[in-house]
Structures are given as structure tokens and as C-alpha cells.
Short mmCIF file of C-alpha atoms and ligand atoms in Angstrom, two decimals:
data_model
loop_
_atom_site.label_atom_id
_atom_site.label_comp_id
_atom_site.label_asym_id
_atom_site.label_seq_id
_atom_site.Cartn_x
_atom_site.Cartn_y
_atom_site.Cartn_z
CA UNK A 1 46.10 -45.52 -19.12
CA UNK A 2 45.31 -48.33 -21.70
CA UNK A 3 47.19 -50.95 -23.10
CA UNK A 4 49.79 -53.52 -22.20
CA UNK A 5 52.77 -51.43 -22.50
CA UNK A 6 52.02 -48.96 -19.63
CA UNK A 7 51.87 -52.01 -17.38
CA UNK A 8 55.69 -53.28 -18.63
CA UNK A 9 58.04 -51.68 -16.29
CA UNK A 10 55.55 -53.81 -13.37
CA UNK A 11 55.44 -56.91 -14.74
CA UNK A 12 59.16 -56.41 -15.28
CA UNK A 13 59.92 -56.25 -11.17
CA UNK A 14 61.17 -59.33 -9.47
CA UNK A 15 59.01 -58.98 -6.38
CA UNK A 16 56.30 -60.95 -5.63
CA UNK A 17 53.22 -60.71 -6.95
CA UNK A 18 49.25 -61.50 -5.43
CA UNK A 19 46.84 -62.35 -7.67
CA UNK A 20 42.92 -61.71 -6.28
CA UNK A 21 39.91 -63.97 -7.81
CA UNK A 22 36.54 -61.96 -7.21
CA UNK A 23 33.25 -63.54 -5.12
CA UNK A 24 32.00 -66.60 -6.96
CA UNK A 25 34.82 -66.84 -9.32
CA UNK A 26 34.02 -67.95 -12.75
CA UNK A 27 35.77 -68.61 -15.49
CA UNK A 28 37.33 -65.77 -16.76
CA UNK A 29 38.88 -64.53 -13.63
CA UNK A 30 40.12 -67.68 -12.56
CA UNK A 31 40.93 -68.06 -16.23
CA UNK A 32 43.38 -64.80 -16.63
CA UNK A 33 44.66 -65.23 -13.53
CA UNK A 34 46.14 -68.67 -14.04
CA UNK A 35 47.54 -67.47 -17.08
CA UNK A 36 49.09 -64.72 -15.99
CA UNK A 37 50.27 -65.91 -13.56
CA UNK A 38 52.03 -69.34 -14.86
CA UNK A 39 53.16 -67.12 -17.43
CA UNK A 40 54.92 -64.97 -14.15
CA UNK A 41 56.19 -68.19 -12.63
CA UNK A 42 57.78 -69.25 -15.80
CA UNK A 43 59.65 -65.96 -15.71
CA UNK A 44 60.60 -66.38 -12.29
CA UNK A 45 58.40 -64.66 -10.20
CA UNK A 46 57.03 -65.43 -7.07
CA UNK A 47 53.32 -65.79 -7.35
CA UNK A 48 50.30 -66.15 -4.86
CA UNK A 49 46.70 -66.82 -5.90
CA UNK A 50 43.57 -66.36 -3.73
CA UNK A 51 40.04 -65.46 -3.12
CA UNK A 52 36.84 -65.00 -0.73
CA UNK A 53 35.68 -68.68 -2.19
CA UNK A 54 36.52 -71.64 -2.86
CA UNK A 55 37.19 -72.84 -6.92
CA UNK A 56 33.96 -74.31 -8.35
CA UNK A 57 34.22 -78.12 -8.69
CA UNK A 58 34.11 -77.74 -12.93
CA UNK A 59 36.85 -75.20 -13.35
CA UNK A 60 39.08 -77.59 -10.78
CA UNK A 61 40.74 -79.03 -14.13
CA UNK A 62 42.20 -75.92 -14.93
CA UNK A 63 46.36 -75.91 -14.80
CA UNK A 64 47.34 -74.52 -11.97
CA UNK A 65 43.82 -74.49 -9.78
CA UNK A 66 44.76 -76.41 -6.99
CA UNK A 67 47.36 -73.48 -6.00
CA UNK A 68 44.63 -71.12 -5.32
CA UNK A 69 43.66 -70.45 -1.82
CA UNK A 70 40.61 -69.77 0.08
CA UNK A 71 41.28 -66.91 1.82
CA UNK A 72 38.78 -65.18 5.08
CA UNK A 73 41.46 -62.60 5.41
CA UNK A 74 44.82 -61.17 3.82
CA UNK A 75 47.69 -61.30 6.00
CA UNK A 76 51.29 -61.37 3.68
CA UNK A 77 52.49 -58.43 2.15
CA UNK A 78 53.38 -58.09 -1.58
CA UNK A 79 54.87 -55.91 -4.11
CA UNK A 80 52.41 -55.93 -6.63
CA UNK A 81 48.67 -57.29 -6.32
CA UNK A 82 47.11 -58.23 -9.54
CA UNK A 83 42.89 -58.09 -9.87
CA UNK A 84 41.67 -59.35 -13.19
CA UNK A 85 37.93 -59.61 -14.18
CA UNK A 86 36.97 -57.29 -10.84
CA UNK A 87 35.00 -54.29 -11.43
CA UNK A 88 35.12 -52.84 -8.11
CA UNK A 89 37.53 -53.98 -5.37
CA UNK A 90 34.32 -54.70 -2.80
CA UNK A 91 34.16 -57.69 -5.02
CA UNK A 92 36.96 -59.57 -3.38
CA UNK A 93 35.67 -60.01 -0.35
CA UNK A 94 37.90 -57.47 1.90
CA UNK A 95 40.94 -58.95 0.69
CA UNK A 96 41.93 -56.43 -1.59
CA UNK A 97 41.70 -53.49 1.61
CA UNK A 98 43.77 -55.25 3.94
CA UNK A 99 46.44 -55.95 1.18
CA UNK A 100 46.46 -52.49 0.36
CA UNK A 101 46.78 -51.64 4.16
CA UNK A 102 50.26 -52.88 4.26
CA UNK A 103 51.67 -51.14 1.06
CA UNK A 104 51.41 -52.82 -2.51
CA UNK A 105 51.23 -51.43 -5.86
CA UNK A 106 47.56 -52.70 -7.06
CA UNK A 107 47.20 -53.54 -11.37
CA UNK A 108 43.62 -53.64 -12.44
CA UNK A 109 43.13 -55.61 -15.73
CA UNK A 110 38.90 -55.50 -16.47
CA UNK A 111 36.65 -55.47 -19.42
CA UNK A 112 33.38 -54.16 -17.36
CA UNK A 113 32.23 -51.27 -18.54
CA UNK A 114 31.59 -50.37 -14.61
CA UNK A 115 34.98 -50.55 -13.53
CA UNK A 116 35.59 -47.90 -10.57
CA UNK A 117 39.39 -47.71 -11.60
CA UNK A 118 40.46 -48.27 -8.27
CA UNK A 119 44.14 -49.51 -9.48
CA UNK A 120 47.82 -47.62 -9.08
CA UNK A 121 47.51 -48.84 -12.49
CA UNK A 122 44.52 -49.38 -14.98
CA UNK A 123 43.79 -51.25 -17.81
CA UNK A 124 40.18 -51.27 -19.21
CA UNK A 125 39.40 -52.79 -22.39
CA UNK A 126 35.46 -52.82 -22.62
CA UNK A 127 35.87 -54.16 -26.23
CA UNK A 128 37.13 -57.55 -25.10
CA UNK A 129 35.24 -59.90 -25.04
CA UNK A 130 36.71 -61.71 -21.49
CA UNK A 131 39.86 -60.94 -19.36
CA UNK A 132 41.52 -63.66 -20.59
CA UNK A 133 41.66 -62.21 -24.08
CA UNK A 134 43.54 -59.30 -22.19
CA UNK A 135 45.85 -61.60 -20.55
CA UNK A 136 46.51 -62.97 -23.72
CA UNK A 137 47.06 -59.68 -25.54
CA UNK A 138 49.58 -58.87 -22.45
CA UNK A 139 51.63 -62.11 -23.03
CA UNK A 140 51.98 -61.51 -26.81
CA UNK A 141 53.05 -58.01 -26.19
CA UNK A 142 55.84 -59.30 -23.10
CA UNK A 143 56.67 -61.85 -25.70
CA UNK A 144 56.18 -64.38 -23.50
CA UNK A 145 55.27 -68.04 -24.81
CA UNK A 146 52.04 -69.64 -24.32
CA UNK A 147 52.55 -73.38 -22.92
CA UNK A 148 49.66 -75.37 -23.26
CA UNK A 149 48.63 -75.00 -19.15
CA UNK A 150 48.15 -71.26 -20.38
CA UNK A 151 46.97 -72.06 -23.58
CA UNK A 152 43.41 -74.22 -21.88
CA UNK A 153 43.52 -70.87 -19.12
CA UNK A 154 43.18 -68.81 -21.03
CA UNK A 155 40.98 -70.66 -23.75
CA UNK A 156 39.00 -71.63 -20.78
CA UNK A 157 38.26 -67.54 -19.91
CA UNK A 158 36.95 -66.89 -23.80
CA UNK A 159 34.86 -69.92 -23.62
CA UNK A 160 33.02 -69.04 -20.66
CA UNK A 161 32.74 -65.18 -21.46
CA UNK A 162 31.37 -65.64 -24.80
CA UNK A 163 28.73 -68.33 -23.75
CA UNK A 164 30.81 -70.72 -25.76
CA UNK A 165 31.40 -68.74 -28.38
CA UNK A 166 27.42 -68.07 -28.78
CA UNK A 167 26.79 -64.37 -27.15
CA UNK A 168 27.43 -61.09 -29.00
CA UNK A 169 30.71 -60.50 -27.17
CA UNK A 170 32.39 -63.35 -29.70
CA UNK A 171 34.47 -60.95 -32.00
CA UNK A 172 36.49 -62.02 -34.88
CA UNK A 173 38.93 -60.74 -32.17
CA UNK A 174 37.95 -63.45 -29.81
CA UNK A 175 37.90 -66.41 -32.19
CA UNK A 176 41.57 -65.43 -33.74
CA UNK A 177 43.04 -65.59 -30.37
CA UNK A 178 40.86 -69.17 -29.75
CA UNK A 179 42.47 -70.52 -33.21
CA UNK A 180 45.68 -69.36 -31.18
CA UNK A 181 45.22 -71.52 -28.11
CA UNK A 182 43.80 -74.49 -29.58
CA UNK A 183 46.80 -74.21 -31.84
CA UNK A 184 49.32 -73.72 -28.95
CA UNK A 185 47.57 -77.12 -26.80
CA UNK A 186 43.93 -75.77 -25.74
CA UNK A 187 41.74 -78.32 -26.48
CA UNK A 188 38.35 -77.52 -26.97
CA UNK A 189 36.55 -81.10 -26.51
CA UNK A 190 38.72 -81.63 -23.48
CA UNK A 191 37.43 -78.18 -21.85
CA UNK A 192 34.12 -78.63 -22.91
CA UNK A 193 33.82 -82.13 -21.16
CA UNK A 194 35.02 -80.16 -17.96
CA UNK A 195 32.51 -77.51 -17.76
CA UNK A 196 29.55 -78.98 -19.14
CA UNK A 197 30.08 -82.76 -19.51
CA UNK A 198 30.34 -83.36 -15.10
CA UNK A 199 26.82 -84.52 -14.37
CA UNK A 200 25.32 -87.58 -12.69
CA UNK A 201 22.16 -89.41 -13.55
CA UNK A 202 20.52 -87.52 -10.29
CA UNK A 203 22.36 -84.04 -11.50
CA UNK A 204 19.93 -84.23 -14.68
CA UNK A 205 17.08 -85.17 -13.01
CA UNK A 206 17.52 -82.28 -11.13
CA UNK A 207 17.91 -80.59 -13.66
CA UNK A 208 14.37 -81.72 -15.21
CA UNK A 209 12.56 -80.85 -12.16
CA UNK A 210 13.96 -77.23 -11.75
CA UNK A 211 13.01 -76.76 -15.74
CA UNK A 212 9.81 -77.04 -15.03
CA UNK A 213 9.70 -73.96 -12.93
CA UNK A 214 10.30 -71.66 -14.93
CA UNK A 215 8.02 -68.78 -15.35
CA UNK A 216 7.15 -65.84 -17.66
CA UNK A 217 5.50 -62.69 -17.92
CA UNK A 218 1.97 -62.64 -19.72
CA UNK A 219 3.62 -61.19 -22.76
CA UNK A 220 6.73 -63.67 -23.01
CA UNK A 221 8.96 -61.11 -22.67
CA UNK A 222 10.46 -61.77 -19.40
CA UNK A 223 11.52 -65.33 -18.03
CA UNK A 224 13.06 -66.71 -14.65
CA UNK A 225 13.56 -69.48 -12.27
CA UNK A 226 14.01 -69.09 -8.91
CA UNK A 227 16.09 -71.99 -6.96
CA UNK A 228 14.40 -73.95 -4.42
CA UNK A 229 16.40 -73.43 -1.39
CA UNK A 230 16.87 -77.09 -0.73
CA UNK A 231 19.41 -76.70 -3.63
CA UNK A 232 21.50 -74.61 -1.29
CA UNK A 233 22.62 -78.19 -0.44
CA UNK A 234 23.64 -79.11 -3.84
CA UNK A 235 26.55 -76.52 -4.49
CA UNK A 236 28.34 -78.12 -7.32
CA UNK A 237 25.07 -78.70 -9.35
CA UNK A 238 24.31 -74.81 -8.91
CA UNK A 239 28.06 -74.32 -10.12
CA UNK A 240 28.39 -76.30 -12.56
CA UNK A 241 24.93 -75.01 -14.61
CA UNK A 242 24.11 -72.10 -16.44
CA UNK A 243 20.81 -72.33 -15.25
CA UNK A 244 20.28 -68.98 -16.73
CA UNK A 245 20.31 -70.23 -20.08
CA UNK A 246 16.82 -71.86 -20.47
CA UNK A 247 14.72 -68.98 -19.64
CA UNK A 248 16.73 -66.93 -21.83
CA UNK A 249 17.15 -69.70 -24.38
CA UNK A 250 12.87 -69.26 -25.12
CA UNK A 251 12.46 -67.19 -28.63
CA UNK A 252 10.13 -64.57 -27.25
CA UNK A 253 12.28 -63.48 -24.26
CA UNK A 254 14.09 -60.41 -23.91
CA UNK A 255 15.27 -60.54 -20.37
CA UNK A 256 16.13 -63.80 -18.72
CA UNK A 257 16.84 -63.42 -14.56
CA UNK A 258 17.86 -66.18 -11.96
CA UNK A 259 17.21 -66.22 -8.19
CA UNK A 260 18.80 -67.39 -5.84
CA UNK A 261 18.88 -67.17 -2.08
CA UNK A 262 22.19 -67.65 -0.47
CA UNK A 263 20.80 -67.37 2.94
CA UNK A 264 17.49 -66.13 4.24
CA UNK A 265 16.80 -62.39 3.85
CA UNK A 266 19.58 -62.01 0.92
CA UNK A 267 18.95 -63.69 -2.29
CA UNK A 268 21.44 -63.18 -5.15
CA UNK A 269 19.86 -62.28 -8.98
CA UNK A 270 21.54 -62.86 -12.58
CA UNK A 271 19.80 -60.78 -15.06
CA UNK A 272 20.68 -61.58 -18.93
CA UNK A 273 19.56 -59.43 -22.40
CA UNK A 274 19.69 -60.07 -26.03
CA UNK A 275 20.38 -55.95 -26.85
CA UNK A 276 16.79 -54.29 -26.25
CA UNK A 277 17.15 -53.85 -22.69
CA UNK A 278 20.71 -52.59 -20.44
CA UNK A 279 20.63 -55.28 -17.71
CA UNK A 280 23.54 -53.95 -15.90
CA UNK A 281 21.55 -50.47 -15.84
CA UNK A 282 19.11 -52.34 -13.96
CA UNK A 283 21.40 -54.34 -11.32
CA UNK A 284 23.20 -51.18 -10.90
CA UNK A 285 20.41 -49.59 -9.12
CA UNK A 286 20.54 -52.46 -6.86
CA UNK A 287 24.26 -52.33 -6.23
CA UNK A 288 25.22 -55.21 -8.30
CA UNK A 289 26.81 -54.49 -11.93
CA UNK A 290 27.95 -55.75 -15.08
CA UNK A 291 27.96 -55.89 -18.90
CA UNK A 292 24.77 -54.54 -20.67
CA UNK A 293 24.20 -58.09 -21.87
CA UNK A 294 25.10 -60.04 -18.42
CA UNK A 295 24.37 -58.56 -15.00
CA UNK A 296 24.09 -59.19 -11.34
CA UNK A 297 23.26 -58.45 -7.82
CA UNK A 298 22.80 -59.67 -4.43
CA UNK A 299 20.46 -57.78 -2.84
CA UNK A 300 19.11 -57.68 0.93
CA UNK A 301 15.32 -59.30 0.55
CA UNK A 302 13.52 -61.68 1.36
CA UNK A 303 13.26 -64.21 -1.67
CA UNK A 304 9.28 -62.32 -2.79
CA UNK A 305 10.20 -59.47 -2.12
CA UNK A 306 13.71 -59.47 -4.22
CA UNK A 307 11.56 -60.83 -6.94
CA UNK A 308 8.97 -58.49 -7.21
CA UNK A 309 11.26 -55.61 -7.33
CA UNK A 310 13.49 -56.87 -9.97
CA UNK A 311 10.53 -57.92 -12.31
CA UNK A 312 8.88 -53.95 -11.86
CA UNK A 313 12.49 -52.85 -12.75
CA UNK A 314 12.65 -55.04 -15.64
CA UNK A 315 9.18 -54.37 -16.89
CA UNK A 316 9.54 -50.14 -16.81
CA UNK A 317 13.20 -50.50 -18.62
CA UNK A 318 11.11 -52.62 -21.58
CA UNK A 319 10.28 -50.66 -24.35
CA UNK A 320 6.12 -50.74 -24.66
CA UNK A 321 3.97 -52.99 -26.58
CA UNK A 322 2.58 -51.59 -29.94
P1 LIG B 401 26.46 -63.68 -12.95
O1 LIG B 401 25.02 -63.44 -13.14
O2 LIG B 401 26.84 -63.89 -11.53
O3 LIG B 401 27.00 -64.72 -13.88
O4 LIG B 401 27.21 -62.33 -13.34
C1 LIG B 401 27.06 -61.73 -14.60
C2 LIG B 401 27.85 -60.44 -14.64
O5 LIG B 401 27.35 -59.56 -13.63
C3 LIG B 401 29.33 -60.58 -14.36
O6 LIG B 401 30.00 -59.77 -15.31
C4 LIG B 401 29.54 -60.08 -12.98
O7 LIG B 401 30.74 -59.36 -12.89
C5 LIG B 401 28.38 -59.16 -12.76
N1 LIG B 401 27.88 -59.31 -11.37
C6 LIG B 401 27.27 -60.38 -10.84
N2 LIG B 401 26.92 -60.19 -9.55
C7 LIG B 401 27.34 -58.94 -9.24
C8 LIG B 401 27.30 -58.12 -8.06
N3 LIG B 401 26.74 -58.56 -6.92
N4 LIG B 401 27.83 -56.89 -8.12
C9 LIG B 401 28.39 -56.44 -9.27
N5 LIG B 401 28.45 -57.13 -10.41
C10 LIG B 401 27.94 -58.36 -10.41
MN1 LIG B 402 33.91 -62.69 -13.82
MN1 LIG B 403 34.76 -61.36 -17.59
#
């Protein structure tokens, strides 16, 4: 199926509805699923939001946030569970198997190019550029009207998809619907202070010290940064940062990669492009996924290890030298 319409007659029920963030929410699914689902409560539906974790301190502004649970495990039952931004229903945790257990009709609303269509229903857009811009197509379609909660949501999603409206994913598509929310109450300097404006003095010194680590291949193709583990400690710094930018933000790089161990013997890697090379080709074969721009995985190594088998991946999937 694709498109809004097919997914009318469920948005029209009056049951209740679930909606599912995936691992290490980010933006865009926590994004799309506050808007959709303040734009369900303002119709009268009774809604439910949770995930495996917790929401990262910067995205705690967001309308609607404070509603979302932490769940370990799913115990209600519901007539329709929503999953937004999830490629593959592994990624919430568990929770989406045990719902499912007890009988629910499951709506899958993704823009990854891997999605495993594991819905009753299925909508897959790989053209848009976030989840939210989905949501947003959805609500213009139900004719339902954006307040300005859903408005910064859903503004929020684009913004953090698009890398601020600086990767290739930002359409003409994707700024007419921002021009949309900022006129309908986003506000763009007020979101932006959010996510990127939360330091402290120590955050940025931090910050200085972990620059410094970064290191590249011998041809400047390839740069990362692995995390010191005594930033485990520190988990709102390692939310709030992109720390993936600055190795991908040097000229010569093609393929930018973050690691990170999230306990010992399982270290979790972000791989990013510019076009030349399919990162999520390359997480795939570790079980992780993604866009061919933005990719991940978590795989089962210790932290040397992990990193010596990502950077042989990377370096057979570059194109050779002249
Ligand atoms: P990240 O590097 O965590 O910001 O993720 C970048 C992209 O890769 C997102 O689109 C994620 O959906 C995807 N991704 C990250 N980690 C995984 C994983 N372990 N399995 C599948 N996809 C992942
Ligand atoms: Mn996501
Ligand atoms: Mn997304």
C-alpha cells in the first residue's frame, strides 16, 4: 500500500491507539509520533506513547514529551499500535511482540529504504526526507489542523532528519512543509536553542578534548572518533551532540563513523556518506541498517575489534585511488 488514504478507515476508529518510539529515539520518531498523536487526542482518541528508553534530555522541550513512557515490557492491550521512523520491529526493544501477542492491528509509517514491512498496514515513503514530513502529509490529507505543539513536532522531526536543513535529504518538499510549520507556530530559533544551544562551560570543554581524537585514514578518506568510555557517564552530553559531524565535516572525507561502547564486548557504530559510498550497505552486513547517507549498528565486539572490522568494510566499499 502507499499513501495516506489507505490508512483512513484506521485512523478513523475510536479505539485506542499505542504509539512505539524505536531504541535511542531521536528526533524524528519522537517527532511524528507526538504529532500524530496530539493530532489523535485532539480528535478524541485515546492515546499511549512509549519506548525501550528514556527521551534524550534535548528533545524534553518537545509538546507533549513528558507523556511518553519508559517501558521494559508491554502489558495493555490496544486496538491499533502505531510505529513511525522503525525499520524493523526488533528496533523497539520487544515491545512491539508482546503487543502484538494480545491482538492489535499494527500501522507502520517509515521512510528507510530497509523497512521489513512488518505492519497489518504499510506506508513507505523512501522519498521523504523524515517521518515527520509523513505525519504531516497524513494530517493535511485527514484535514486535520496543525496547532502550534504539532507544528514545533513535527518541525522538530525535519530539522533533525535533514541535518538542519544541510544533508541531501532537504527537498524543496521538505522546506515547503518547514515554511508550513514555522507559519502555523514552529519556531525555528526556539528549537534550535533546544537541540543545540544546552551546553555548559564543562560540556564544551569536553567537547574540545574528544575533538582532538579524531583520526583518519592515510588517504583522508575515512574519519572517526571513538568515545572514551568514561563518557558512558556523561549521557546527556553524548545525546545532545552530533559528534558525528566533525569527522565528516573535514573536506577530504567520504565516510565519517562514530564508536561507541555501550557496555564492554558491544560497542555501537554510526557510519555517515556524502553519495560515493552506501553506508547502510555496509551496517547491513553487520545487522544494523539505514539510509545510504546515514547508517548504524551495534555490533557484538570488543571496542578494537569492532573498529577494525568496520574500517576493512569501509575501505573495500571505496572506490580505488587513481
Ligand atoms: P545513528 O547513527 O544512530 O544516528 O543512526 C543513523 C541511521 O541508522 C538511522 O536511520 C537509524 O535508523 C539507523 N540505525 C542506527 N543504528 C541501527 C541499528 N542498530 N540497526 C538498524 N538501523 C540502525
Ligand atoms: Mn530515527
Ligand atoms: Mn527518520
Amino acid at each position: 500500500m502507499d499513501g495516506p488514504q489507505t490508512l483512513a478507515p484506521i485512523f478513523a476508529r475510536k479505539g485506542s491507539y499505542l504509539f512505539l518510539a524505536h531504541l535511542h529515539p531521536d528526533g524524528d520518531v519522537l517527532g511524528s509520533m507526538l504529532g500524530l498523536g496530539l493530532a489523535l487526542m485532539g480528535q478524541g482518541r485515546r492515546v499511549t506513547l512509549a519506548g525501550p528508553h528514556p527521551v534524550p534530555e534535548p528533545y524534553r522541550f518537545l509538546p507533549g514529551a513528558q507523556w511518553i513512557q519508559q517501558w521494559k515490557d508491554a502489558s495493555g492491550s490496544y486496538d491499533v499500535t502505531v510505529l513511525l521512523d522503525c525499520p524493523d520491529p526488533a528496533r523497539t526493544g520487544g515491545l512491539l511482540e508482546s503487543v502484538r501477542e494480545r491482538g492489535t492491528t499494527v500501522v507502520n509509517i517509515d521512510h528507510h529504504q530497509d523497512n521489513r514491512r512488518f505492519g497489518d498496514l504499510n506506508w513507505v515513503d523512501l522519498s521523504a526526507s523524515a517521518t515527520g514530513e509523513m505525519v504531516y502529509d497524513l494530517l493535511q490529507y485527514f484535514g486535520w489542523s496543525l496547532t502550534p505543539e504539532i507544528a514545533t513536532t513535527l518541525y522538530t522531526a525535519l530539522v533533525t532528519d535533514t541535518g538542519s536543513f544541510r544533508y541531501s535529504n532537504a527537498s524543496p518538499k521538505a522546506f515547503r512543509i518547514a515554511a508550513h510549520l514555522v507559519a502555523e507556530g514552529a519556531a525555528p530559533a526556539r528549537v534550535a536553542g533546544e537541540l543545540y544551544e544546552g551546553r555548559s562551560r564543562e560540556d564544551l570543554r569536553l567537547l574540545g578534548q574528544l575533538l582532538q581524537r579524531i583520526e583518519t585514514s592515510a588517504d583522508g578518506r575515512v574519519a572517526w572518533l571513538v568515545l572514551p568510555s568514561e563518557l558512558a557517564g556523561n549521557q546527556d552530553l553524548i545525546e545532545a551532540e552530533d559528534f558525528i559531524a566533525y569527522p565528516r565535516s573535514i573536506r577530504s572525507v567520504k565516510v565519517a563513523l562514530l564508536f561507541r561502547e555501550l557496555q564492554p564486548g558491544q560497542v555501537k557504530v554510526s557510519l555517515r556518506g556524502k553519495g560515493e559510498v552506501n553506508v547502510a550497505k555496509i551496517a547491513a552486513r553487520f545487522g544494523g541498517g539505514g539510509h545510504p547517507n546515514a547508517a548504524g549498528c551495534t555490533v557484538a565486539l570488543p571496542m578494537d575489534a569492532a573498529k577494525a572490522a568496520l574500517l576493512d568494510a569501509v575501505a573495500l566499499a571505496l572506490p580505488p585511488t587513481a
